[in-house]
């Protein structure tokens, strides 16, 4: 199991619609996504790591932060 140090607490993530960005150590945006419910969408990235697509696993391993905009 991979532990992601930047994982926000579920209660910190809003349930509003919005856009989210995964960012690496140098500030480069790795991925931009949109969601009707940010909490539901973002928590899906932080579930069972092994069940995620390989490409998503690599993105999460490269990321150092996730930010969202409502």
Short mmCIF file of N, CA and C in Angstrom, two decimals:
data_model
loop_
_atom_site.label_atom_id
_atom_site.label_comp_id
_atom_site.label_asym_id
_atom_site.label_seq_id
_atom_site.Cartn_x
_atom_site.Cartn_y
_atom_site.Cartn_z
N UNK A 1 0.85 -1.19 0.00
CA UNK A 1 0.00 0.00 0.00
C UNK A 1 0.88 1.24 0.00
N UNK A 2 0.59 2.16 -0.84
CA UNK A 2 1.34 3.40 -0.93
C UNK A 2 0.62 4.48 -0.13
N UNK A 3 1.36 5.14 0.75
CA UNK A 3 0.80 6.24 1.55
C UNK A 3 1.13 7.56 0.85
N UNK A 4 0.10 8.34 0.59
CA UNK A 4 0.29 9.62 -0.08
C UNK A 4 0.30 10.73 0.96
N UNK A 5 1.44 11.39 1.11
CA UNK A 5 1.60 12.39 2.16
C UNK A 5 0.73 13.63 1.96
N UNK A 6 0.33 13.90 0.74
CA UNK A 6 -0.45 15.10 0.46
C UNK A 6 -1.96 14.85 0.55
N UNK A 7 -2.37 13.67 0.90
CA UNK A 7 -3.79 13.34 0.94
C UNK A 7 -4.52 14.25 1.94
N UNK A 8 -5.53 14.99 1.45
CA UNK A 8 -6.29 15.85 2.37
C UNK A 8 -7.28 15.02 3.18
N UNK A 9 -7.65 15.53 4.35
CA UNK A 9 -8.69 14.86 5.13
C UNK A 9 -9.99 14.99 4.35
N UNK A 10 -10.79 13.95 4.38
CA UNK A 10 -12.04 13.94 3.63
C UNK A 10 -12.90 15.15 4.00
N UNK A 11 -12.93 15.49 5.28
CA UNK A 11 -13.77 16.62 5.72
C UNK A 11 -13.29 17.96 5.17
N UNK A 12 -12.05 18.06 4.71
CA UNK A 12 -11.52 19.30 4.13
C UNK A 12 -11.98 19.51 2.69
N UNK A 13 -12.37 18.44 2.03
CA UNK A 13 -12.73 18.53 0.61
C UNK A 13 -14.21 18.93 0.50
N UNK A 14 -14.50 20.00 -0.23
CA UNK A 14 -15.89 20.43 -0.36
C UNK A 14 -16.72 19.47 -1.21
N UNK A 15 -18.01 19.49 -1.01
CA UNK A 15 -18.92 18.65 -1.80
C UNK A 15 -19.47 19.41 -3.00
N UNK A 16 -19.01 20.62 -3.21
CA UNK A 16 -19.44 21.44 -4.34
C UNK A 16 -18.84 20.94 -5.65
N UNK A 17 -19.41 21.37 -6.78
CA UNK A 17 -18.76 21.10 -8.06
C UNK A 17 -17.52 21.98 -8.19
N UNK A 18 -16.56 21.50 -8.95
CA UNK A 18 -15.35 22.29 -9.14
C UNK A 18 -14.32 21.60 -9.99
N UNK A 19 -13.12 22.18 -9.97
CA UNK A 19 -11.97 21.69 -10.74
C UNK A 19 -10.87 21.34 -9.75
N UNK A 20 -10.16 20.25 -10.00
CA UNK A 20 -9.05 19.85 -9.13
C UNK A 20 -7.79 19.66 -9.97
N UNK A 21 -6.63 19.90 -9.32
CA UNK A 21 -5.34 19.80 -9.99
C UNK A 21 -4.37 19.02 -9.12
N UNK A 22 -3.71 18.05 -9.71
CA UNK A 22 -2.61 17.36 -9.04
C UNK A 22 -1.33 18.04 -9.49
N UNK A 23 -0.47 18.37 -8.52
CA UNK A 23 0.73 19.18 -8.78
C UNK A 23 1.96 18.45 -8.25
N UNK A 24 3.08 18.54 -8.99
CA UNK A 24 4.31 17.90 -8.53
C UNK A 24 5.15 18.85 -7.69
N UNK A 25 6.33 18.39 -7.25
CA UNK A 25 7.21 19.18 -6.38
C UNK A 25 7.66 20.51 -6.98
N UNK A 26 7.78 20.56 -8.29
CA UNK A 26 8.25 21.78 -8.94
C UNK A 26 7.11 22.74 -9.28
N UNK A 27 5.87 22.37 -8.90
CA UNK A 27 4.72 23.23 -9.17
C UNK A 27 4.06 22.98 -10.50
N UNK A 28 4.54 21.98 -11.23
CA UNK A 28 3.97 21.64 -12.53
C UNK A 28 2.65 20.90 -12.33
N UNK A 29 1.64 21.28 -13.09
CA UNK A 29 0.34 20.62 -13.02
C UNK A 29 0.43 19.31 -13.79
N UNK A 30 0.14 18.21 -13.09
CA UNK A 30 0.20 16.89 -13.71
C UNK A 30 -1.13 16.49 -14.33
N UNK A 31 -2.22 16.93 -13.70
CA UNK A 31 -3.55 16.53 -14.16
C UNK A 31 -4.58 17.54 -13.69
N UNK A 32 -5.53 17.84 -14.56
CA UNK A 32 -6.66 18.70 -14.22
C UNK A 32 -7.93 17.90 -14.49
N UNK A 33 -8.82 17.91 -13.51
CA UNK A 33 -10.09 17.23 -13.68
C UNK A 33 -11.22 18.09 -13.15
N UNK A 34 -12.44 17.70 -13.51
CA UNK A 34 -13.60 18.42 -13.00
C UNK A 34 -14.55 17.41 -12.39
N UNK A 35 -15.37 17.91 -11.47
CA UNK A 35 -16.28 17.01 -10.77
C UNK A 35 -17.53 17.75 -10.33
N UNK A 36 -18.64 17.04 -10.33
CA UNK A 36 -19.89 17.59 -9.79
C UNK A 36 -19.83 17.64 -8.27
N UNK A 37 -19.09 16.71 -7.69
CA UNK A 37 -18.90 16.65 -6.24
C UNK A 37 -17.42 16.36 -6.00
N UNK A 38 -16.67 17.39 -5.60
CA UNK A 38 -15.22 17.23 -5.44
C UNK A 38 -14.87 16.15 -4.42
N UNK A 39 -15.59 16.07 -3.32
CA UNK A 39 -15.26 15.10 -2.27
C UNK A 39 -15.37 13.67 -2.81
N UNK A 40 -16.45 13.38 -3.51
CA UNK A 40 -16.63 12.03 -4.04
C UNK A 40 -15.54 11.70 -5.05
N UNK A 41 -15.26 12.64 -5.94
CA UNK A 41 -14.26 12.38 -6.98
C UNK A 41 -12.85 12.23 -6.41
N UNK A 42 -12.46 13.14 -5.54
CA UNK A 42 -11.09 13.09 -5.03
C UNK A 42 -10.86 11.90 -4.10
N UNK A 43 -11.85 11.52 -3.31
CA UNK A 43 -11.64 10.37 -2.44
C UNK A 43 -11.49 9.08 -3.25
N UNK A 44 -11.99 9.07 -4.48
CA UNK A 44 -11.81 7.87 -5.31
C UNK A 44 -10.33 7.67 -5.66
N UNK A 45 -9.53 8.72 -5.68
CA UNK A 45 -8.10 8.60 -5.93
C UNK A 45 -7.35 8.05 -4.73
N UNK A 46 -7.92 8.18 -3.55
CA UNK A 46 -7.22 7.81 -2.32
C UNK A 46 -7.75 6.53 -1.70
N UNK A 47 -8.45 5.73 -2.48
CA UNK A 47 -8.93 4.44 -2.00
C UNK A 47 -7.82 3.40 -2.10
N UNK A 48 -8.16 2.22 -2.54
CA UNK A 48 -7.20 1.13 -2.69
C UNK A 48 -6.29 1.43 -3.88
N UNK A 49 -5.04 1.71 -3.59
CA UNK A 49 -4.07 2.12 -4.59
C UNK A 49 -3.91 1.07 -5.69
N UNK A 50 -3.86 -0.18 -5.31
CA UNK A 50 -3.63 -1.27 -6.27
C UNK A 50 -4.77 -1.42 -7.27
N UNK A 51 -5.95 -0.92 -6.95
CA UNK A 51 -7.10 -1.04 -7.86
C UNK A 51 -7.15 0.08 -8.88
N UNK A 52 -6.32 1.10 -8.70
CA UNK A 52 -6.29 2.20 -9.66
C UNK A 52 -5.56 1.79 -10.93
N UNK A 53 -5.90 2.44 -12.02
CA UNK A 53 -5.21 2.21 -13.28
C UNK A 53 -3.73 2.55 -13.11
N UNK A 54 -2.86 1.85 -13.80
CA UNK A 54 -1.41 2.05 -13.67
C UNK A 54 -1.02 3.51 -13.95
N UNK A 55 -1.64 4.12 -14.93
CA UNK A 55 -1.35 5.51 -15.28
C UNK A 55 -1.73 6.44 -14.12
N UNK A 56 -2.83 6.15 -13.44
CA UNK A 56 -3.26 6.95 -12.29
C UNK A 56 -2.31 6.74 -11.12
N UNK A 57 -1.85 5.53 -10.92
CA UNK A 57 -0.88 5.25 -9.85
C UNK A 57 0.40 6.06 -10.06
N UNK A 58 0.89 6.09 -11.28
CA UNK A 58 2.11 6.85 -11.59
C UNK A 58 1.91 8.34 -11.34
N UNK A 59 0.75 8.86 -11.73
CA UNK A 59 0.45 10.27 -11.52
C UNK A 59 0.43 10.58 -10.02
N UNK A 60 -0.21 9.75 -9.23
CA UNK A 60 -0.28 9.97 -7.78
C UNK A 60 1.09 9.87 -7.13
N UNK A 61 1.93 8.99 -7.61
CA UNK A 61 3.28 8.85 -7.05
C UNK A 61 4.14 10.07 -7.39
N UNK A 62 3.86 10.72 -8.50
CA UNK A 62 4.61 11.92 -8.90
C UNK A 62 4.09 13.18 -8.24
N UNK A 63 2.84 13.16 -7.82
CA UNK A 63 2.20 14.36 -7.26
C UNK A 63 2.70 14.62 -5.84
N UNK A 64 2.67 15.90 -5.47
CA UNK A 64 3.03 16.27 -4.10
C UNK A 64 1.92 17.10 -3.46
N UNK A 65 0.89 17.46 -4.26
CA UNK A 65 -0.21 18.26 -3.74
C UNK A 65 -1.42 18.11 -4.64
N UNK A 66 -2.58 18.36 -4.07
CA UNK A 66 -3.82 18.45 -4.84
C UNK A 66 -4.51 19.74 -4.41
N UNK A 67 -4.96 20.50 -5.38
CA UNK A 67 -5.65 21.76 -5.10
C UNK A 67 -6.97 21.74 -5.86
N UNK A 68 -7.94 22.46 -5.34
CA UNK A 68 -9.23 22.52 -6.02
C UNK A 68 -9.75 23.95 -6.03
N UNK A 69 -10.62 24.21 -7.00
CA UNK A 69 -11.29 25.50 -7.15
C UNK A 69 -12.77 25.23 -7.33
N UNK A 70 -13.57 25.94 -6.56
CA UNK A 70 -15.03 25.78 -6.67
C UNK A 70 -15.55 26.77 -7.69
#
